[in-house]
Coordinates of C-alpha atoms in Angstrom, one line a residue:
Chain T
X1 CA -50.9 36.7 -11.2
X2 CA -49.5 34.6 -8.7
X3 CA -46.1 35.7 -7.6
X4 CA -43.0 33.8 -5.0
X5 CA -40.6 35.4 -3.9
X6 CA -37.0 34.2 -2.3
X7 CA -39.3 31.0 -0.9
X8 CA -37.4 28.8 1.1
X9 CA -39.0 25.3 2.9
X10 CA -37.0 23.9 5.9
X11 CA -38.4 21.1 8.4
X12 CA -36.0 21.5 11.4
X13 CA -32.9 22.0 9.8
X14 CA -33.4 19.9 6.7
X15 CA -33.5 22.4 3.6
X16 CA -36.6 21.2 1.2
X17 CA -36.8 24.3 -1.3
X18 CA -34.3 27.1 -1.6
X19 CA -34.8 30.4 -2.8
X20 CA -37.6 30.0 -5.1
X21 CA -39.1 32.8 -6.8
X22 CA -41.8 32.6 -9.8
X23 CA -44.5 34.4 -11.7
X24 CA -47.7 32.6 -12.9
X25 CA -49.4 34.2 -15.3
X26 CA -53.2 34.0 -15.2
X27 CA -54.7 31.3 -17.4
X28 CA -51.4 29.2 -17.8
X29 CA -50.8 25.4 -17.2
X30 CA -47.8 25.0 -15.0
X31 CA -46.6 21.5 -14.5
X32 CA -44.0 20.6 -11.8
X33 CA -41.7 17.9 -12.5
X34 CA -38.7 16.6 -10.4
X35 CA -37.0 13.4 -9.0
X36 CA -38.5 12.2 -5.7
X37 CA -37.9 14.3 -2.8
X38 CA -37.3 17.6 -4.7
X39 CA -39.6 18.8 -3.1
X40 CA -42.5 19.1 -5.8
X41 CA -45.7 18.6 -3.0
X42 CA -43.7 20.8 -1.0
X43 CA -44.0 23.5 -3.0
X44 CA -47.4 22.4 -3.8
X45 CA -48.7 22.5 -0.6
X46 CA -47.2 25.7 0.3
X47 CA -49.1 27.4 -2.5
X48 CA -52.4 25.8 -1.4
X49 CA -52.1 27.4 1.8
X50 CA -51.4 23.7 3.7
X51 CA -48.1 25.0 4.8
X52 CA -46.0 27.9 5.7
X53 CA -42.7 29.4 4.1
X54 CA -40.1 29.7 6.2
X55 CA -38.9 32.7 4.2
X56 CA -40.3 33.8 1.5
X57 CA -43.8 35.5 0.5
X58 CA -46.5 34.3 -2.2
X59 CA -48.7 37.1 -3.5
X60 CA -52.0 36.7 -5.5
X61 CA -52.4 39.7 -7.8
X62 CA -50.2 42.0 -5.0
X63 CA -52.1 41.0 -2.2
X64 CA -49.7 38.7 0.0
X65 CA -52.2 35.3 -0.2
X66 CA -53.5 34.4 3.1
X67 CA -51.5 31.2 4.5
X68 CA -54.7 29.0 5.4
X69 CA -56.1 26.7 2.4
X70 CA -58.8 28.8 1.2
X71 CA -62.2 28.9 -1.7
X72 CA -59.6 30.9 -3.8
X73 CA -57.5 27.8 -4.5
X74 CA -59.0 24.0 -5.5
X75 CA -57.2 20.9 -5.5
X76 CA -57.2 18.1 -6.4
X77 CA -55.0 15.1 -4.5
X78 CA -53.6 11.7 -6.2
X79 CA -55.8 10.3 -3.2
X80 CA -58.5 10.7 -0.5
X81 CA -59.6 13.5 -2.7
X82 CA -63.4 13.1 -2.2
X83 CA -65.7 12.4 0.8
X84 CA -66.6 8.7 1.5
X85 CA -69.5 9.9 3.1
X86 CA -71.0 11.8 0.6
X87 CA -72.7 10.7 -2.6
X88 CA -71.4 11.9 -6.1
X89 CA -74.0 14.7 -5.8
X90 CA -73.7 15.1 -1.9
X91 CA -69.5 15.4 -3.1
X92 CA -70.5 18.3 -5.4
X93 CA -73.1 20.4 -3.6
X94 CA -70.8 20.6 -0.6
X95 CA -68.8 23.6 -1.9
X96 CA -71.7 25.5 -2.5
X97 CA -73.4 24.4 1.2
X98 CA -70.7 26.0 2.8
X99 CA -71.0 29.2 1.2
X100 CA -74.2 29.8 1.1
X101 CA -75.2 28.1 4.5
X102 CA -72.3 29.1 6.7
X103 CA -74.5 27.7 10.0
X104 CA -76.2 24.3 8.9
X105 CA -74.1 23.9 5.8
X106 CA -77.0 22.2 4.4
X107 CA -78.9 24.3 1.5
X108 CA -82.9 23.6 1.4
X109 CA -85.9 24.3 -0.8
X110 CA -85.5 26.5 -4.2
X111 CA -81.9 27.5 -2.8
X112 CA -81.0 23.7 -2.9
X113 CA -83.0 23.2 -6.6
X114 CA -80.5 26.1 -8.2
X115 CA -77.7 24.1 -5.9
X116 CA -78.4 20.4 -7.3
X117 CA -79.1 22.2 -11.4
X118 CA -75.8 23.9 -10.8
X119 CA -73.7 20.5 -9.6
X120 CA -75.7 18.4 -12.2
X121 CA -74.3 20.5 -14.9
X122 CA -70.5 20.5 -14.0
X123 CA -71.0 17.0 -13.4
X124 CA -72.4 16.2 -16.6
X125 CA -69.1 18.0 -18.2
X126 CA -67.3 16.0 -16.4
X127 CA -68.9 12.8 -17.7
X128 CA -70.7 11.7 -14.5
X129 CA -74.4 12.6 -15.3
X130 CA -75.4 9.3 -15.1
X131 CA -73.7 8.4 -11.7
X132 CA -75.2 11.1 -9.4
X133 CA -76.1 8.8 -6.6
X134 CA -72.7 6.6 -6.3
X135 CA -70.7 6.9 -3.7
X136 CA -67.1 7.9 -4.6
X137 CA -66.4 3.5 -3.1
X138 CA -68.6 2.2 -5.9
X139 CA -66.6 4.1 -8.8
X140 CA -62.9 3.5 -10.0
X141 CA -60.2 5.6 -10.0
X142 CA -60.7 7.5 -12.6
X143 CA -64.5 8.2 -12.0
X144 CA -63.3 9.6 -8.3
X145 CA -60.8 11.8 -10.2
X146 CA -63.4 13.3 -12.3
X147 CA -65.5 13.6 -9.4
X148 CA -62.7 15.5 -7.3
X149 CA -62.1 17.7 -10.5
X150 CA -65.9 18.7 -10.8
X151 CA -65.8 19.0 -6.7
X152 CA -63.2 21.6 -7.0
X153 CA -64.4 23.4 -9.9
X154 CA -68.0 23.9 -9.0
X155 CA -66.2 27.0 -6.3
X156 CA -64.4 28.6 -9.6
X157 CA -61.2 28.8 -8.1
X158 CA -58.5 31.2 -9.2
X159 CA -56.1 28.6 -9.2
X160 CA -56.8 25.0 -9.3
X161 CA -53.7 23.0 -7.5
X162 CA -53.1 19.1 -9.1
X163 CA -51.1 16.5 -7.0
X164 CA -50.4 13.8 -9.2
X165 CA -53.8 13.7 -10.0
X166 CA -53.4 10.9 -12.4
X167 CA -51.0 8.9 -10.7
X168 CA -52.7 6.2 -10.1
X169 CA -54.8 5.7 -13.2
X170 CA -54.3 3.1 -15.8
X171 CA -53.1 4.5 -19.7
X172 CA -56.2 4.1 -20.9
X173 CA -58.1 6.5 -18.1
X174 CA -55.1 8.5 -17.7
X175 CA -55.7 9.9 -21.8
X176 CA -59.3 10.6 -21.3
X177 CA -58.5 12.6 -18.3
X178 CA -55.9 14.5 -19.8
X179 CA -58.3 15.4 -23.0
X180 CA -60.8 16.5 -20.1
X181 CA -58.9 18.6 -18.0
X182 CA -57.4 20.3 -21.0
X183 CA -61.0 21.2 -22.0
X184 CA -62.6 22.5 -18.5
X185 CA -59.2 24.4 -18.1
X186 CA -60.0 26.2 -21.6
X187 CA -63.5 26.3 -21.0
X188 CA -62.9 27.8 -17.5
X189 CA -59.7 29.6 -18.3
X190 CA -57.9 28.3 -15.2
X191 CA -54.9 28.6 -14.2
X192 CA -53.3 25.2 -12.9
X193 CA -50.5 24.0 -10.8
X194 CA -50.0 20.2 -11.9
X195 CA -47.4 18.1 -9.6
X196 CA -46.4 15.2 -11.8
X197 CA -43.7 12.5 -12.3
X198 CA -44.5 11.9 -15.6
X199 CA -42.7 13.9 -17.6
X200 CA -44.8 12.9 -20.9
X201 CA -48.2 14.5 -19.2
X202 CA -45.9 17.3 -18.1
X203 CA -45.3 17.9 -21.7
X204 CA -48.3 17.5 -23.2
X205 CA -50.3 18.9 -21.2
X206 CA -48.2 21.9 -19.5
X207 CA -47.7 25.4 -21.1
X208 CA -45.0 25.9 -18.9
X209 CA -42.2 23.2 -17.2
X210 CA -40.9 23.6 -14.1
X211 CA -38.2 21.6 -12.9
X212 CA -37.4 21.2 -9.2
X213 CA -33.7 19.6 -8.1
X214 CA -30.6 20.2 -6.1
X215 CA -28.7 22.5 -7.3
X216 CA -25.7 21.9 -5.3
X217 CA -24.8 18.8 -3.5
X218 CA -23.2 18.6 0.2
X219 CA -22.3 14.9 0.1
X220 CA -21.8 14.6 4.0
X221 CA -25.0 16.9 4.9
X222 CA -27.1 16.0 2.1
X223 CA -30.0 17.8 3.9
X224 CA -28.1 21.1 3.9
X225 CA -29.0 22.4 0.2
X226 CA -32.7 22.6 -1.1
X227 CA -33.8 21.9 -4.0
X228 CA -34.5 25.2 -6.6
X229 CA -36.2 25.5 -10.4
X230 CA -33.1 24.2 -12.3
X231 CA -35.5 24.4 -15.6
X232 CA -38.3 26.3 -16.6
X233 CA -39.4 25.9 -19.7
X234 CA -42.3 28.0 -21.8
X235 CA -44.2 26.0 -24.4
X236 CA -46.0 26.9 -27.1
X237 CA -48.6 24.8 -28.3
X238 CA -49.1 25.1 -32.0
X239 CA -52.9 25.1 -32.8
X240 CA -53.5 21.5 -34.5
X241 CA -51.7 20.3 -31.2
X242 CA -49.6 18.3 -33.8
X243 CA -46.5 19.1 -31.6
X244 CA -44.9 21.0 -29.1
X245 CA -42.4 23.8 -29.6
X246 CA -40.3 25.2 -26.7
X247 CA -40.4 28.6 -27.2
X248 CA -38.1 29.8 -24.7
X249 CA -35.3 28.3 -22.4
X250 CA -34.3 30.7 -19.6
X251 CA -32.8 28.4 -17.6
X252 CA -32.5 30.6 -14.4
X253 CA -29.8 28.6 -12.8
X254 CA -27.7 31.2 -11.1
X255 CA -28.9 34.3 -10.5
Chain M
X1 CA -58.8 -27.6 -0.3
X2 CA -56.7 -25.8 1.7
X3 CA -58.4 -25.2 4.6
X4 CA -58.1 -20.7 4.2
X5 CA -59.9 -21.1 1.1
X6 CA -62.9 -23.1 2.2
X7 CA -65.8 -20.5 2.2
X8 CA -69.1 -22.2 4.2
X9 CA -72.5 -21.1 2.7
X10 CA -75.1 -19.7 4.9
X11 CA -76.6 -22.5 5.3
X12 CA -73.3 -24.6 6.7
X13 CA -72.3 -21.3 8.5
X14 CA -75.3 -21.6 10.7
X15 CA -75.3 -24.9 11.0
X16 CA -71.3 -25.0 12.0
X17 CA -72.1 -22.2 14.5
X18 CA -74.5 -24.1 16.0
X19 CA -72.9 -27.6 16.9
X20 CA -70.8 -26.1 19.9
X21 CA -74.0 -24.2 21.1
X22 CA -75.9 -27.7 21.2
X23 CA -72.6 -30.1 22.1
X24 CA -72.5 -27.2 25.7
X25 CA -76.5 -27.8 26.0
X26 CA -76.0 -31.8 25.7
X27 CA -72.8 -31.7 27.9
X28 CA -74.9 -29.8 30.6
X29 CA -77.7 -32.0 30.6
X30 CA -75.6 -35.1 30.9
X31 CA -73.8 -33.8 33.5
X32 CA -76.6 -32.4 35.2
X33 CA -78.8 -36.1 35.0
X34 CA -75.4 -37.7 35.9
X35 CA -75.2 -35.6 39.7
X36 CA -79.0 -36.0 40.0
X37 CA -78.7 -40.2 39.6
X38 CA -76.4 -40.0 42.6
X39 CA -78.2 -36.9 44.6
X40 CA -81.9 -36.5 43.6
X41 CA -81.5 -33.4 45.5
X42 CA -78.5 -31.5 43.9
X43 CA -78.6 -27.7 43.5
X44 CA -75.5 -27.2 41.7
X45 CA -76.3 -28.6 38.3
X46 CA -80.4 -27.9 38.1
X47 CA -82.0 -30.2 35.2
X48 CA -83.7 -28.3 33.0
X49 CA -87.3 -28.7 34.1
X50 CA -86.6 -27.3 37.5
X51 CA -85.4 -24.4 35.7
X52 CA -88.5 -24.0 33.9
X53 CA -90.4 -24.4 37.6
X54 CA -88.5 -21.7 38.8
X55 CA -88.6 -19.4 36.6
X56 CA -92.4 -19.4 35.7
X57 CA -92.3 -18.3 39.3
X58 CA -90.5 -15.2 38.4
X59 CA -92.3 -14.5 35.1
X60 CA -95.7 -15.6 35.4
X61 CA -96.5 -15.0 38.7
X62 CA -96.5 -11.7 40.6
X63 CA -94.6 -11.5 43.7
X64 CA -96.8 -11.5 46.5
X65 CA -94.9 -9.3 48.2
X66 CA -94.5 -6.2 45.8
X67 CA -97.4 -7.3 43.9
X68 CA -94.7 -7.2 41.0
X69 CA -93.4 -10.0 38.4
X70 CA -90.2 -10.0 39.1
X71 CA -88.2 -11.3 35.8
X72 CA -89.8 -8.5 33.9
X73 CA -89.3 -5.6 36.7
X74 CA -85.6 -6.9 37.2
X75 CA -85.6 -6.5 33.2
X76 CA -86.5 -3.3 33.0
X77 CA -84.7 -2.0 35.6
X78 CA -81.6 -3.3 34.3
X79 CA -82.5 -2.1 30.5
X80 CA -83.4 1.1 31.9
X81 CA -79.9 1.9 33.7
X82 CA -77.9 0.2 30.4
X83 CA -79.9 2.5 28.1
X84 CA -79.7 5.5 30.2
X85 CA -75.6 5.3 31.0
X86 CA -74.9 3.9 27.4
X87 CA -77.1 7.0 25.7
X88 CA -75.2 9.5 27.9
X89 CA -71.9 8.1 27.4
X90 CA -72.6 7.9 23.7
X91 CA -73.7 11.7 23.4
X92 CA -70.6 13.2 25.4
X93 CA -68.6 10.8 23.5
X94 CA -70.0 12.1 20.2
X95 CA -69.4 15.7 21.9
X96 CA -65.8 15.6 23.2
X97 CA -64.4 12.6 20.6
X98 CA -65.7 15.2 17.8
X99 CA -63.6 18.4 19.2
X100 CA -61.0 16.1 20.7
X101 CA -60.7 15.2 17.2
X102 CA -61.1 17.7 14.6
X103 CA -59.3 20.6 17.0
X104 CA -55.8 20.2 17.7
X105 CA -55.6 22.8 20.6
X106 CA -58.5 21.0 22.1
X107 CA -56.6 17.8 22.0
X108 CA -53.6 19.2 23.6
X109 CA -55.5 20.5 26.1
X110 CA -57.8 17.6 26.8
X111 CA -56.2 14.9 25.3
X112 CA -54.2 13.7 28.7
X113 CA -57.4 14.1 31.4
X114 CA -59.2 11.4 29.0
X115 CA -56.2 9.5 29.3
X116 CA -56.0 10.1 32.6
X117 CA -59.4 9.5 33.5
X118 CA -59.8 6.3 31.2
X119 CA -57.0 4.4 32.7
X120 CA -58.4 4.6 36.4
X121 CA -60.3 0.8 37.0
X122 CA -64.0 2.2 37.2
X123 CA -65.1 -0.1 39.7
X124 CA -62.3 1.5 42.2
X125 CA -64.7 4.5 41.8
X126 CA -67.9 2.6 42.6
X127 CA -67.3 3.9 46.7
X128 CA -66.7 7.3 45.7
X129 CA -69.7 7.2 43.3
X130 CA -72.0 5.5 45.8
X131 CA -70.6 8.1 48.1
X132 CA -71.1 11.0 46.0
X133 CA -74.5 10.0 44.4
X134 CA -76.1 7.8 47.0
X135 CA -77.4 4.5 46.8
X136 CA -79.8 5.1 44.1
X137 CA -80.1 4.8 40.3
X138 CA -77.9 7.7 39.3
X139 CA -74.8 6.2 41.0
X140 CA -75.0 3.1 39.1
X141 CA -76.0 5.0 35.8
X142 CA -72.7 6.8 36.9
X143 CA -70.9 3.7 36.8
X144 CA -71.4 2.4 33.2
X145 CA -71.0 6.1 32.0
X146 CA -67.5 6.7 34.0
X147 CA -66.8 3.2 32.7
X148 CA -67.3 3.1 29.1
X149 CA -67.0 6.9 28.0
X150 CA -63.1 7.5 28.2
X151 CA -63.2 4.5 26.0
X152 CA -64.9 5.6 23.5
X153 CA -63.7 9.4 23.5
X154 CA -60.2 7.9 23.1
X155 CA -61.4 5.7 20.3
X156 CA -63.6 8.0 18.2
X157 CA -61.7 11.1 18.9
X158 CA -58.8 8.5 17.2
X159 CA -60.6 7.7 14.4
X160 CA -61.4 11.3 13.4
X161 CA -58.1 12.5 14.3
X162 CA -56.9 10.0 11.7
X163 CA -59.2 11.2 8.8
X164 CA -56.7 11.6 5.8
X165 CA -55.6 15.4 6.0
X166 CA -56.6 15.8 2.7
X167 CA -59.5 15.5 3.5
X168 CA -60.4 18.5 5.6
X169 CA -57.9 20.6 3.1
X170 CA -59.8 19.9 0.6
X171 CA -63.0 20.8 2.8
X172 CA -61.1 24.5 3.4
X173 CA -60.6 24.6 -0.3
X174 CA -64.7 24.3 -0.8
X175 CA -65.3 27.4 1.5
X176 CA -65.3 25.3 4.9
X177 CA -64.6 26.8 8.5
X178 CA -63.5 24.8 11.5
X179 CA -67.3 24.5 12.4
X180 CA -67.8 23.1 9.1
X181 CA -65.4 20.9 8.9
X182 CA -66.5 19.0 12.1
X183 CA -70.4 18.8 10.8
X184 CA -69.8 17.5 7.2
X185 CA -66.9 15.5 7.2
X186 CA -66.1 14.0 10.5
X187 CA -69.2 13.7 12.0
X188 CA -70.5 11.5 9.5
X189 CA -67.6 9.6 9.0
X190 CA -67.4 9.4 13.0
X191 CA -70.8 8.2 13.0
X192 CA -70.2 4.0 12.0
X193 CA -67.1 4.0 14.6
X194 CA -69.4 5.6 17.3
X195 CA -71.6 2.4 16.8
X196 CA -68.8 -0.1 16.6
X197 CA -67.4 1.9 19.9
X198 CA -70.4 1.5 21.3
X199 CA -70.8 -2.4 20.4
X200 CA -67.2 -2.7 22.1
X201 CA -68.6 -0.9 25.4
X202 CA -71.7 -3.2 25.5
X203 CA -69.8 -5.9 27.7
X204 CA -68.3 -3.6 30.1
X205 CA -71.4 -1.4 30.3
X206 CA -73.0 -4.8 31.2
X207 CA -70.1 -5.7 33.9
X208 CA -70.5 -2.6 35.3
X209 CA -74.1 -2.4 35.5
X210 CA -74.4 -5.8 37.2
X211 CA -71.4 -5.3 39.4
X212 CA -73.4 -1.8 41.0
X213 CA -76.7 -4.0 41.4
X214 CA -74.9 -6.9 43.1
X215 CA -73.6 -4.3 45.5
X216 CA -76.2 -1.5 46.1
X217 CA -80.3 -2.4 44.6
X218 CA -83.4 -3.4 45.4
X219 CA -84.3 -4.4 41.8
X220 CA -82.4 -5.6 38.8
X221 CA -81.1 -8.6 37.0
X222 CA -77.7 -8.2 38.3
X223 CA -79.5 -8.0 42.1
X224 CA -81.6 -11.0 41.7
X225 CA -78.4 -13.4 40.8
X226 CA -76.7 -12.3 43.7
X227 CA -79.4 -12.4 45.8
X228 CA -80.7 -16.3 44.9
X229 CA -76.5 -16.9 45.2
X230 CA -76.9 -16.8 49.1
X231 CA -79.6 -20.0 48.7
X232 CA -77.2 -21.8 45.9
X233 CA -80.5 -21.4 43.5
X234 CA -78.6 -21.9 40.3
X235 CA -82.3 -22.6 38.7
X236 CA -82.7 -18.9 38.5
X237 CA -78.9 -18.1 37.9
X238 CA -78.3 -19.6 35.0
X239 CA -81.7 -19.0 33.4
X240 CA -80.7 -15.3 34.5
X241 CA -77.0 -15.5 33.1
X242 CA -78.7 -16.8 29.5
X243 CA -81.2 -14.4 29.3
X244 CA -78.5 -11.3 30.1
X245 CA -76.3 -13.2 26.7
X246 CA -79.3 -13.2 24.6
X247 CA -80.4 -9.5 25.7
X248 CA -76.8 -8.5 24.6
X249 CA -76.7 -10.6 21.0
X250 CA -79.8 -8.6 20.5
X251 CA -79.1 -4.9 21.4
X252 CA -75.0 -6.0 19.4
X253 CA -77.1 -7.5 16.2
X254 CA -79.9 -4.4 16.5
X255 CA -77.0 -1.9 16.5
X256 CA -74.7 -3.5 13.8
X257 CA -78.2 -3.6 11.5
X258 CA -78.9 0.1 12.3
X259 CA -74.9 1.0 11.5
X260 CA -75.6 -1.1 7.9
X261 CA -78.8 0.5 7.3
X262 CA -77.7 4.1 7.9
X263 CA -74.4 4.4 7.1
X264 CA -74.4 1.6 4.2
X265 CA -71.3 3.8 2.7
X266 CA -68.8 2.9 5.6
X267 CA -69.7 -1.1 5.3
X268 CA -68.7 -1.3 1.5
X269 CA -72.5 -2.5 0.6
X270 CA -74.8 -1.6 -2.2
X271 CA -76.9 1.0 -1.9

């Protein structure tokens, strides 16, 4: 579905990704691993729309994807992820506001009644039915997480886009979120880009592993070489989820 | 106890703030009984009952010239031209800071002329302004807006400016235009540091407002104090000087209220 070809990153002459080119298949569960600095956000952010390839197209189903963030892609940041401003509710309703209400981007009367049912019920399968009118500084961590998840879901993105989105939750939070994002993504049949440095949640919750690193190594222009996909791995998740098998291992380290 | 971690109650708090209010008072009134034992006659320090005498002249008492009580027209005057210059510089600030902000190519283009214009000393441009606009009210309106709006563009169009970028990505990712963008999330969130801008301006707006009376007005609190100045009649100054510190506690205290009340997510209180 979602297709790179020959991508390359630079900022100025420092090399950031090199000649990456991958398929995503619709529905799959992509996670991104890689030592700082690899370039993992990079790549994230250029898929999102945030930033521009300096060579290299993306395509969405053929059609080269438009490079401007867009409704076709949700994300989800480690941080700063929802609006301060906005109650829990307020949060959820905006995505709909803007499309329906390109003007005022406020929604009103029965249009706003179907608005607040729909964002009650994603928020309620998210787990924060009870917290509608919080604001996202009265909840943890893992509360705000839930509540940028629900946020981005309520457009139905193609793609939902995950920058260490669990980062900075404790174990504890970190599980439940993993057993939740592994449901809506089922429930949704999303297809999702995670950026993590935990190589565990990569794991277990990926169908596929990426990993980003420097291929080759200039030792007096360290800058000079990009990092690449040095691993990509397919998993297969057997159906009691007792364990993980890797189905495949194409490393596609020199083409 | 160390001395970071003692925490006064409310009670202490206000009691605390209070001693060096009352320790100025007594120090005045000693001071001002101590010059009046060796001149019964002195104008510099008044004692506090020819204050009172003086003033009931200006408040109770209509001015037999104008027919008008003088404390209260100077009042309004002066409130009038504050409110007026502080309202208009508080809607173009919410204007430009807003574009200035949110719009990069806007900030490029009028990023420097705010610079520009806000690091000119306004009062160099009271001539030009009495020039331009006359003697009247709009020049010294002119005055406090010219004064305090470069200000606070610079420092709201800042504060947006320096909303996480995540922030308005993640706006574009729910469906968001530019337009959109400015009137859901930094509008709101530029709304509390408008206020606080506007609290900051308050002493300036006042400077300026009594520096354009002392120099051009036939009404106004600033006009009255340097008007009495030529007959050394500190019994209306100072009454005059206290009354312009508790008119600006009040307008600071109503503002900082209003901020809490409407925007109680940007002061971290329950809702």
């Amino acid at each position: 579905m979602l297709s790179l070809k020959n991508l390359w990153v630079e900022y100025g002459d420092k090399i950031v990704l090199e000649r990456i080119s991958l398929d995503i298949a619709e529905g799959s569960f992509v996670s991104i691993i890689g030592p700082s600095g690899a370039g993992k956000s990079s790549l994230l952010r250029v898929i999102l729309g945030q930033e521009r390839p300096t060579r290299g197209t993306i395509t969405l189903d053929g059609a080269p994807l438009p490079a401007e963030c867009g409704p076709d892609r949700g994300v989800v940041f480690q941080r700063y992820s929802v609006f301060p401003h906005l109650t829990v509710l307020g949060n959820t309703l905006l995505g709909l506001e803007f499309a329906q209400s390109p003007f005022t981007a406020r929604l009103f009367g029965a249009q706003r009644r179907a608005a607040v049912g729909e964002a009650e019920a994603m928020l309620a399968s998210v787990g924060l039915g009870d917290s509608l009118h919080l604001y996202p500084a009265q909840m943890s961590g893992g509360m705000q997480q839930r509540l940028a998840i629900a946020q981005a879901l309520i457009k139905r993105p193609r793609i939902l886009l995950l920058d260490e989105p669990f980062g900075a939750l404790d174990p504890g939070i970190r599980a439940d979120m993993h057993g939740l994002i592994t449901r809506l993504w089922r429930e949704h049949g999303l297809t999702i880009i995670m950026v993590t440095h935990d190589i565990k949640e990569a794991f277990s919750l990926g169908t596929r592993v990426l990993t980003l690193d420097k291929r080759r190594h200039d030792p007096h222009a360290p800058h000079r070489y990009g990092a690449a996909v040095v691993y990509d791995l397919a998993l297969r998740k057997s159906v009691d989820e007792a364990g993980i098998t890797i189905d495949a291992n194409h490393n596609n380290g020199h083409e | 106890m160390r001395w970071v971690n003692r925490r006064p109650g409310r009670g202490t708090a206000f009691l605390l703030g209070a001693v060096p209010l009352a320790v100025l008072g007594l120090t005045y009134i000693i001071a001002s009984a101590a010059r009046h034992a060796a001149n019964p006659a002195d104008k510099i320090l008044p004692l506090p009952g020819a204050m009172a005498q003086a003033m009931a002249l200006l408040v109770f008492e209509a001015d037999p010239l104008s027919g008008e009580y003088l404390f209260w027209a100077d009042t309004a005057a002066s409130l009038w031209r504050l409110g007026v210059g502080l309202g208009i510089a508080t809607i173009s600030t919410l204007l430009v800071g807003l574009v200035l902000g949110v719009l990069p190519p806007v900030r490029a283009t009028l990023g420097p002329l705010v610079t520009a214009i806000a690091v000119v000393p306004p009062i160099a441009l009271l001539p030009i302004l009495f020039i331009v606009f006359g003697l009247g009210e709009t020049a010294k309106v002119a005055l406090i807006v010219v004064g305090v709006t470069p200000f606070m563009i610079r420092d709201v169009a800042g504060h947006v400016a320096a909303l996480p970028r995540e922030q308005v990505v993640k706006a574009l990712t729910l469906g968001a235009n530019s337009w959109g963008v400015m009137l859901r999330v930094a509008l709101p969130q530029a709304m509390p540091r408008l206020i606080q801008a506007l609290r900051l301006s308050l002493g300036p707006a006042w400077v300026f407002l009594i520096s354009a009376e002392a120099i051009a007005a036939d009404v106004g609190l600033g006009y009255r104090i340097f008007l009495v100045r030529r007959y050394l009649a500190m019994d209306v100054i100072l009454p005059y000087v206290a009354w312009i510190a508790v008119l600006a506690v009040v307008i600071d205290f109503a503002l900082t209220q209003s901020s809490r009340r409407l925007f109680g997510w940007a002061h971290g209180t329950a809702h």
